[in-house]
Amino acid sequence: MNHIQITDTQPIDWVYVSEGGATIVFSYRGREDPRFDGRVLRLRKTSLGGSGATPSCDIDGEEPDDPMVSFQKDFISQLVPQTFLPELDVVLLNPSWLYLLESLRDRDRPPERRMKDGIDKGRRKGVLATNLIGGEGTIAVEIKPKWGFLPKAHHLSEETAGTKTSACRFCMHTYLRSEEGGFLSEYCPLDLYSQNETRVRKALHDLWTAWDRSDGSRNNLRIFASGEMVKPAQDSYGRLVNLLAGDEPSTSRTDPKDAFISALIPLLLSSKVLQVISTLQRMLDALDIEGLSKLHAISSPGNAQSSLASLTVDPSYEDWHGFVAAYRTGFCSWDHANPDPANIKSYLMAYLLSATFKDCSVILRIKEGDRSPQGAHSVSIIDLDQKSINRLGKWEELDRTIVARYRSASQQKRCIDQ
């Protein structure tokens, strides 16, 4: 396969955009080139001082493509309408090119990120993706909606059932973070997913408020104006205000938060994107982590290492092919209230896939002067990475901690799953 060479560009052609826990993103600003115009470069990161997580080569000595590409093309695309998925391509990397890119752009990263990790310069392959945040006169809003459902009580313990079926996972986790020094956000994902205009407005109001209070550091909401990330305390905020105002006279401009909400409401209510995400989350996480743990223990009788924390071998490519085929033909009709231990492998893979959709982001693009749900607007889902099975034990422990701390809260929310 003929892959694109990153050395056909210069490191100075790429501008820092944003990053998450696993990847860092740069947008192309170089000379005209159809291979790179309108694209972003997604690179894997590694902790400082670490050797990185560079994948082993195949029998021909070639590094496999970034799993983000194959996982989306071969599996995610069978579950999510193609219109919601960005275009992804493999790009061949060069260590000296990456070192120069890092030296040029590392200062643009948040200080707290620079202290922890950097570009994995041992990688030979990266990802070119559609640039969903660029474009002069365009506002791009990235929302990480998180968990969009409450679990059923079938597999929950007596101690956790009342809490878990009343308060959503995100709101409970937010409470834990506030107890550890963060601030308590009012945002509830179930409001955003509700398709009820009043509740969606509240969700957007709460997301904006948290974004403003944290000076844009919370990753549930990121805003870009003409390709530049906006922070409330920076000069770029003025550009956002102007774009939101559109053609309105300066004397009649509304509050930026109100304009932001009014611009997004038609797009969110007319799109099926959140329904697609929440349905997949709910159907794939049929047992909750508690039920999954119990089923795994039952399926491994007499095995002292039967906890979820003991699982370390990720599903193979063939395993994923088999599971996605099973999901599309029968998984949703299984009796999940009485799961068969023989299906434990499918349930484990389903939970991993659900975690992908619980952690993805949605990009909403609004073109200046166009406030209709159609036209120049677009909606996409990003960050659909495969999750590793070795995280199940940590997720199980975190779940116990979150629920235990929330049960001790003096005031508890009641989240509405609609």
Coordinates of C-alpha atoms in Angstrom, one line a residue:
M1 CA 0.0 0.0 0.0
N2 CA 1.3 3.5 -0.9
H3 CA 1.1 5.6 2.2
I4 CA 1.5 9.4 2.4
Q5 CA 4.9 10.6 3.6
I6 CA 4.9 13.3 6.3
T7 CA 8.4 14.4 5.0
D8 CA 6.6 15.8 2.0
T9 CA 5.7 18.7 4.3
Q10 CA 7.9 20.8 6.7
P11 CA 7.3 20.6 10.5
I12 CA 6.7 24.4 10.4
D13 CA 3.7 23.7 8.2
W14 CA 1.8 22.1 11.2
V15 CA 0.2 24.1 14.0
Y16 CA -0.8 22.8 17.4
V17 CA -4.5 22.4 17.9
S18 CA -5.3 20.3 20.9
E19 CA -4.7 17.0 22.7
G20 CA -6.2 14.3 24.8
G21 CA -4.7 11.6 27.0
A22 CA -3.4 9.5 24.1
T23 CA -3.0 11.7 21.1
I24 CA -1.9 15.2 20.1
V25 CA -3.4 17.0 17.1
F26 CA -1.8 19.5 14.6
S27 CA -3.5 21.2 11.6
Y28 CA -1.9 21.8 8.2
R29 CA -1.1 25.4 7.3
G30 CA 1.5 24.8 4.5
R31 CA 1.5 25.3 0.7
E32 CA -1.4 24.0 -1.3
D33 CA -1.3 20.2 -1.4
P34 CA -4.5 18.1 -1.9
R35 CA -3.0 15.3 0.3
F36 CA -2.8 17.7 3.3
D37 CA -5.2 20.6 2.7
G38 CA -8.0 20.5 5.2
R39 CA -6.4 17.7 7.2
V40 CA -5.1 17.3 10.7
L41 CA -2.2 15.1 11.9
R42 CA -3.0 12.9 14.9
L43 CA 0.1 11.6 16.7
R44 CA 0.4 9.2 19.6
K45 CA 1.9 10.4 22.8
T46 CA 4.3 8.8 25.4
S47 CA 5.0 9.7 29.0
L48 CA 8.2 11.7 29.6
G49 CA 11.2 9.4 30.2
G50 CA 9.2 6.4 28.9
S51 CA 10.1 4.2 26.0
G52 CA 6.7 4.8 24.4
A53 CA 4.1 2.2 23.4
T54 CA 5.5 1.7 19.9
P55 CA 3.8 -1.4 18.4
S56 CA 5.9 -4.4 17.4
C57 CA 6.6 -4.9 13.7
D58 CA 4.9 -7.7 11.7
I59 CA 6.8 -10.5 10.0
D60 CA 7.9 -8.2 7.2
G61 CA 9.4 -5.8 9.7
E62 CA 6.7 -3.2 9.1
E63 CA 4.9 -1.3 11.9
P64 CA 1.1 -1.9 11.7
D65 CA -1.1 1.0 10.9
D66 CA -2.4 3.0 13.8
P67 CA -5.3 1.0 15.2
M68 CA -7.5 4.1 15.1
V69 CA -7.6 3.8 11.3
S70 CA -8.4 0.1 11.0
F71 CA -10.7 0.0 14.0
Q72 CA -12.9 2.8 12.5
K73 CA -12.8 1.5 8.9
D74 CA -13.5 -2.1 9.7
F75 CA -15.7 -2.0 12.8
I76 CA -17.0 1.4 13.9
S77 CA -18.2 2.1 10.4
Q78 CA -20.5 -0.9 10.7
L79 CA -22.2 0.6 13.7
V80 CA -22.2 4.3 13.0
P81 CA -23.5 6.0 9.8
Q82 CA -20.6 7.0 7.6
T83 CA -21.9 10.6 7.5
F84 CA -20.8 11.0 11.1
L85 CA -17.3 9.7 10.6
P86 CA -14.2 11.7 9.5
E87 CA -11.9 10.5 6.8
L88 CA -8.8 8.8 8.1
D89 CA -5.6 7.9 6.3
V90 CA -2.2 6.5 7.3
V91 CA 0.8 8.7 7.1
L92 CA 4.5 7.6 7.4
L93 CA 6.5 9.4 10.0
N94 CA 10.2 10.2 10.4
P95 CA 11.9 10.5 13.8
S96 CA 14.0 13.6 13.0
W97 CA 10.9 15.3 11.5
L98 CA 9.0 14.6 14.8
Y99 CA 11.8 15.9 16.9
L100 CA 11.8 19.2 14.9
L101 CA 8.0 19.4 15.1
E102 CA 8.2 19.0 18.9
S103 CA 10.9 21.6 19.3
L104 CA 8.8 24.1 17.2
R105 CA 5.4 23.5 18.8
D106 CA 5.9 22.1 22.3
R107 CA 5.6 25.6 23.9
D108 CA 2.1 25.9 22.5
R109 CA 0.9 23.0 24.6
P110 CA -0.7 23.5 28.1
P111 CA 2.1 23.5 30.7
E112 CA 0.5 20.6 32.7
R113 CA 0.6 18.5 29.5
R114 CA 4.2 19.3 28.8
M115 CA 5.2 18.1 32.2
K116 CA 3.7 14.7 31.7
D117 CA 4.1 13.5 28.1
G118 CA 5.2 14.3 24.6
I119 CA 5.1 13.0 21.0
D120 CA 6.0 9.3 20.7
K121 CA 8.9 9.8 18.3
G122 CA 9.5 6.1 17.9
R123 CA 6.3 5.7 15.9
R124 CA 6.7 5.1 12.2
K125 CA 3.0 5.8 11.3
G126 CA 0.4 8.4 12.2
V127 CA -3.0 9.4 11.2
L128 CA -4.3 12.1 8.8
A129 CA -7.9 13.0 9.5
T130 CA -10.4 15.5 8.2
N131 CA -9.9 18.9 9.8
L132 CA -13.2 19.4 11.5
I133 CA -12.2 22.6 13.4
G134 CA -10.7 24.7 10.6
G135 CA -12.1 27.2 8.1
E136 CA -12.3 31.0 8.2
G137 CA -15.6 32.2 9.6
T138 CA -16.4 28.8 11.2
I139 CA -17.1 28.0 14.8
A140 CA -16.3 24.4 15.7
V141 CA -17.6 23.1 19.0
E142 CA -16.2 19.9 20.5
I143 CA -18.4 18.2 23.1
K144 CA -17.5 15.1 25.0
P145 CA -21.0 14.1 26.1
K146 CA -20.0 11.0 28.2
W147 CA -22.4 8.4 29.6
G148 CA -25.9 8.7 28.2
F149 CA -28.0 6.2 30.2
L150 CA -28.7 4.8 33.6
P151 CA -28.1 1.1 34.1
K152 CA -30.8 -1.5 34.8
A153 CA -30.9 -2.9 38.3
H154 CA -30.6 -6.6 37.2
H155 CA -27.0 -7.1 38.1
L156 CA -26.4 -4.3 40.7
S157 CA -25.9 -5.1 44.3
E158 CA -28.4 -4.0 47.0
E159 CA -25.9 -1.4 48.1
T160 CA -25.4 0.3 44.7
A161 CA -28.7 -0.3 42.9
G162 CA -30.6 2.7 44.4
T163 CA -27.8 5.1 43.7
K164 CA -26.8 3.9 40.2
T165 CA -30.4 3.9 38.9
S166 CA -31.0 7.4 40.2
A167 CA -27.8 9.4 39.5
C168 CA -25.8 9.1 36.2
R169 CA -22.2 8.0 36.2
F170 CA -21.0 11.4 35.1
C171 CA -22.7 13.3 37.8
M172 CA -21.4 10.9 40.5
H173 CA -17.9 11.2 39.1
T174 CA -18.1 15.0 39.0
Y175 CA -19.0 14.9 42.7
L176 CA -15.9 12.7 43.5
R177 CA -13.7 15.1 41.6
S178 CA -15.2 18.1 43.5
E179 CA -14.4 16.3 46.8
E180 CA -10.8 16.0 45.6
G181 CA -10.4 19.7 44.8
G182 CA -12.3 20.3 41.5
F183 CA -15.4 22.4 41.2
L184 CA -18.9 20.9 41.0
S185 CA -20.3 21.2 37.5
E186 CA -24.1 21.2 37.0
Y187 CA -23.8 19.5 33.6
C188 CA -25.7 16.2 33.3
P189 CA -25.2 14.2 30.0
L190 CA -28.8 12.9 30.3
D191 CA -30.0 16.4 29.7
L192 CA -28.0 16.7 26.5
Y193 CA -29.1 13.3 25.2
S194 CA -32.8 13.9 26.1
Q195 CA -33.9 15.5 22.8
N196 CA -36.0 17.8 25.0
E197 CA -35.2 21.4 24.0
T198 CA -35.5 22.8 27.5
R199 CA -33.1 20.1 28.9
V200 CA -30.7 20.4 26.0
R201 CA -30.5 24.2 26.6
K202 CA -29.8 23.5 30.2
A203 CA -27.0 21.1 29.3
L204 CA -25.4 23.6 26.9
H205 CA -25.8 26.4 29.6
D206 CA -24.0 24.1 32.1
L207 CA -21.3 23.1 29.7
W208 CA -20.6 26.8 28.9
T209 CA -20.5 27.7 32.6
A210 CA -18.0 25.0 33.4
W211 CA -15.9 26.0 30.4
D212 CA -15.9 29.6 31.5
R213 CA -15.2 28.9 35.2
S214 CA -12.3 26.6 34.3
D215 CA -10.9 29.0 31.6
G216 CA -11.5 26.3 29.0
S217 CA -9.5 23.6 30.7
R218 CA -12.4 21.1 31.1
N219 CA -12.4 18.7 28.2
N220 CA -16.2 18.3 28.0
L221 CA -16.3 21.5 25.9
R222 CA -13.8 23.0 23.5
I223 CA -14.5 25.8 21.2
F224 CA -12.6 26.9 18.0
A225 CA -13.1 30.1 16.0
S226 CA -11.7 30.0 12.5
G227 CA -9.4 27.1 13.5
E228 CA -8.1 28.7 16.7
M229 CA -8.9 27.3 20.1
V230 CA -10.8 29.8 22.2
K231 CA -10.2 30.4 25.9
P232 CA -12.4 32.8 27.9
A233 CA -9.5 34.9 29.1
Q234 CA -7.7 35.1 25.7
D235 CA -7.9 37.5 22.7
S236 CA -9.5 34.7 20.6
Y237 CA -12.6 35.1 22.7
G238 CA -13.4 38.3 20.8
R239 CA -13.3 36.5 17.5
L240 CA -15.8 33.9 18.9
V241 CA -18.1 36.7 20.1
N242 CA -18.0 38.3 16.6
L243 CA -18.7 35.1 14.9
L244 CA -21.6 34.3 17.2
A245 CA -23.1 37.7 16.7
G246 CA -23.1 37.3 12.9
D247 CA -24.9 40.1 11.2
E248 CA -26.6 41.5 14.3
P249 CA -25.9 45.2 15.0
S250 CA -23.4 45.6 17.9
T251 CA -26.0 47.4 20.0
S252 CA -28.3 44.3 19.9
R253 CA -25.8 41.6 20.5
T254 CA -26.9 39.1 23.0
D255 CA -24.8 37.5 25.7
P256 CA -22.2 35.1 24.0
K257 CA -23.5 32.2 26.1
D258 CA -27.1 32.8 24.8
A259 CA -25.9 33.1 21.3
F260 CA -23.8 29.9 21.6
I261 CA -26.8 28.0 22.9
S262 CA -29.1 29.4 20.2
A263 CA -26.6 28.5 17.5
L264 CA -26.3 24.9 18.6
I265 CA -29.8 24.0 19.6
P266 CA -31.2 23.6 16.0
L267 CA -28.2 21.4 15.0
L268 CA -28.4 19.1 18.1
L269 CA -32.2 18.7 17.9
S270 CA -32.2 17.9 14.1
S271 CA -29.2 15.5 14.2
K272 CA -29.4 11.8 15.3
V273 CA -25.8 11.8 16.4
L274 CA -26.5 11.7 20.2
Q275 CA -29.2 9.1 19.8
V276 CA -26.7 6.9 17.9
I277 CA -24.1 7.3 20.6
S278 CA -26.4 6.7 23.6
T279 CA -28.1 3.7 22.0
L280 CA -24.7 2.0 21.4
Q281 CA -23.5 2.8 24.9
R282 CA -26.7 1.4 26.4
M283 CA -26.9 -1.8 24.3
L284 CA -23.2 -2.6 24.5
D285 CA -23.1 -2.1 28.3
A286 CA -25.9 -4.5 29.0
L287 CA -24.6 -5.8 32.4
D288 CA -22.9 -2.8 34.0
I289 CA -19.3 -3.4 35.3
E290 CA -20.8 -5.2 38.3
G291 CA -22.7 -7.7 36.2
L292 CA -19.7 -8.2 33.9
S293 CA -17.5 -8.9 36.9
K294 CA -19.9 -11.5 38.3
L295 CA -20.3 -13.2 34.9
H296 CA -16.6 -13.4 34.5
A297 CA -16.2 -15.0 37.9
I298 CA -18.9 -17.5 37.1
S299 CA -17.4 -18.4 33.8
S300 CA -14.0 -19.1 35.5
P301 CA -14.9 -21.5 38.3
G302 CA -12.0 -22.4 40.6
N303 CA -9.7 -19.9 38.9
A304 CA -8.0 -17.7 41.6
Q305 CA -7.3 -15.1 38.9
S306 CA -10.9 -14.7 37.9
S307 CA -11.1 -10.9 38.5
L308 CA -11.4 -8.4 35.7
A309 CA -8.0 -7.1 36.7
S310 CA -6.4 -10.3 35.6
L311 CA -7.4 -9.8 32.0
T312 CA -4.5 -8.6 29.9
V313 CA -4.8 -10.0 26.3
D314 CA -6.8 -7.8 24.0
P315 CA -9.3 -9.2 21.5
S316 CA -7.7 -10.0 18.1
Y317 CA -8.8 -8.6 14.8
E318 CA -10.7 -11.8 14.1
D319 CA -12.4 -11.6 17.5
W320 CA -13.7 -8.1 16.6
H321 CA -14.9 -9.2 13.2
G322 CA -16.9 -12.0 14.9
F323 CA -18.3 -9.8 17.7
V324 CA -19.5 -7.0 15.4
A325 CA -21.2 -9.6 13.2
A326 CA -22.9 -11.0 16.3
Y327 CA -23.9 -7.6 17.5
R328 CA -25.6 -6.8 14.3
T329 CA -27.4 -10.1 14.1
G330 CA -28.3 -11.3 17.6
F331 CA -26.5 -9.6 20.6
C332 CA -29.3 -7.1 21.2
S333 CA -31.9 -9.8 21.5
W334 CA -30.0 -11.9 24.0
D335 CA -31.5 -12.3 27.5
H336 CA -29.2 -9.9 29.2
A337 CA -31.1 -10.2 32.5
N338 CA -29.9 -13.8 32.6
P339 CA -26.6 -13.8 30.6
D340 CA -25.1 -17.1 29.5
P341 CA -21.5 -17.5 31.0
A342 CA -20.6 -19.1 27.7
N343 CA -20.9 -15.6 26.1
I344 CA -18.5 -13.9 28.5
K345 CA -16.0 -13.1 25.7
S346 CA -18.8 -11.3 23.8
Y347 CA -19.8 -9.4 26.9
L348 CA -16.3 -8.3 27.6
M349 CA -15.8 -7.0 24.1
A350 CA -19.2 -5.3 24.2
Y351 CA -18.2 -3.4 27.3
L352 CA -14.9 -2.3 25.8
L353 CA -16.8 -1.0 22.7
S354 CA -19.3 0.7 25.0
A355 CA -16.4 2.5 26.7
T356 CA -15.2 3.8 23.3
F357 CA -18.6 5.5 22.8
K358 CA -18.7 6.7 26.4
D359 CA -15.4 8.5 25.8
C360 CA -15.9 9.8 22.2
S361 CA -16.4 13.5 21.2
V362 CA -18.8 15.2 18.9
I363 CA -17.7 18.0 16.6
L364 CA -20.4 20.6 15.6
R365 CA -19.5 23.1 12.9
I366 CA -21.4 26.4 12.4
K367 CA -20.6 28.6 9.4
E368 CA -20.8 32.4 9.9
G369 CA -24.1 33.8 8.8
D370 CA -25.8 30.3 8.5
R371 CA -28.0 29.4 11.4
S372 CA -30.1 26.7 9.8
P373 CA -29.6 23.0 10.7
Q374 CA -28.6 22.3 7.1
G375 CA -26.4 24.3 4.8
A376 CA -22.8 24.6 5.9
H377 CA -23.3 22.8 9.2
S378 CA -21.8 19.4 9.9
V379 CA -21.8 16.9 12.8
S380 CA -19.0 14.3 13.3
I381 CA -17.9 11.8 15.9
I382 CA -14.2 11.6 16.8
D383 CA -11.9 9.8 19.2
L384 CA -13.3 6.4 18.5
D385 CA -10.2 4.5 19.7
Q386 CA -10.2 0.9 20.7
K387 CA -10.0 0.5 24.5
S388 CA -7.6 -2.0 26.1
I389 CA -8.9 -4.9 28.2
N390 CA -6.3 -4.3 30.8
R391 CA -8.3 -1.2 31.9
L392 CA -11.3 -3.3 33.1
G393 CA -9.8 -3.8 36.6
K394 CA -9.2 -0.1 37.0
W395 CA -12.7 0.8 35.8
E396 CA -14.2 -1.7 38.3
E397 CA -12.3 -0.2 41.2
L398 CA -13.1 3.3 40.1
D399 CA -16.8 2.4 39.8
R400 CA -16.8 1.2 43.4
T401 CA -15.0 4.4 44.6
I402 CA -17.4 6.7 42.7
V403 CA -20.5 5.1 44.0
A404 CA -19.3 4.7 47.6
R405 CA -18.3 8.4 47.8
Y406 CA -21.6 9.6 46.2
R407 CA -23.7 7.5 48.6
S408 CA -22.1 9.5 51.4
A409 CA -23.0 12.9 49.8
S410 CA -25.4 15.0 51.8
Q411 CA -27.3 16.0 48.7
Q412 CA -27.8 13.8 45.7
K413 CA -29.1 14.6 42.2
R414 CA -31.8 12.6 40.4
C415 CA -30.9 12.3 36.8
I416 CA -33.7 11.6 34.3
D417 CA -33.0 8.9 31.7
Q418 CA -35.4 9.6 28.8

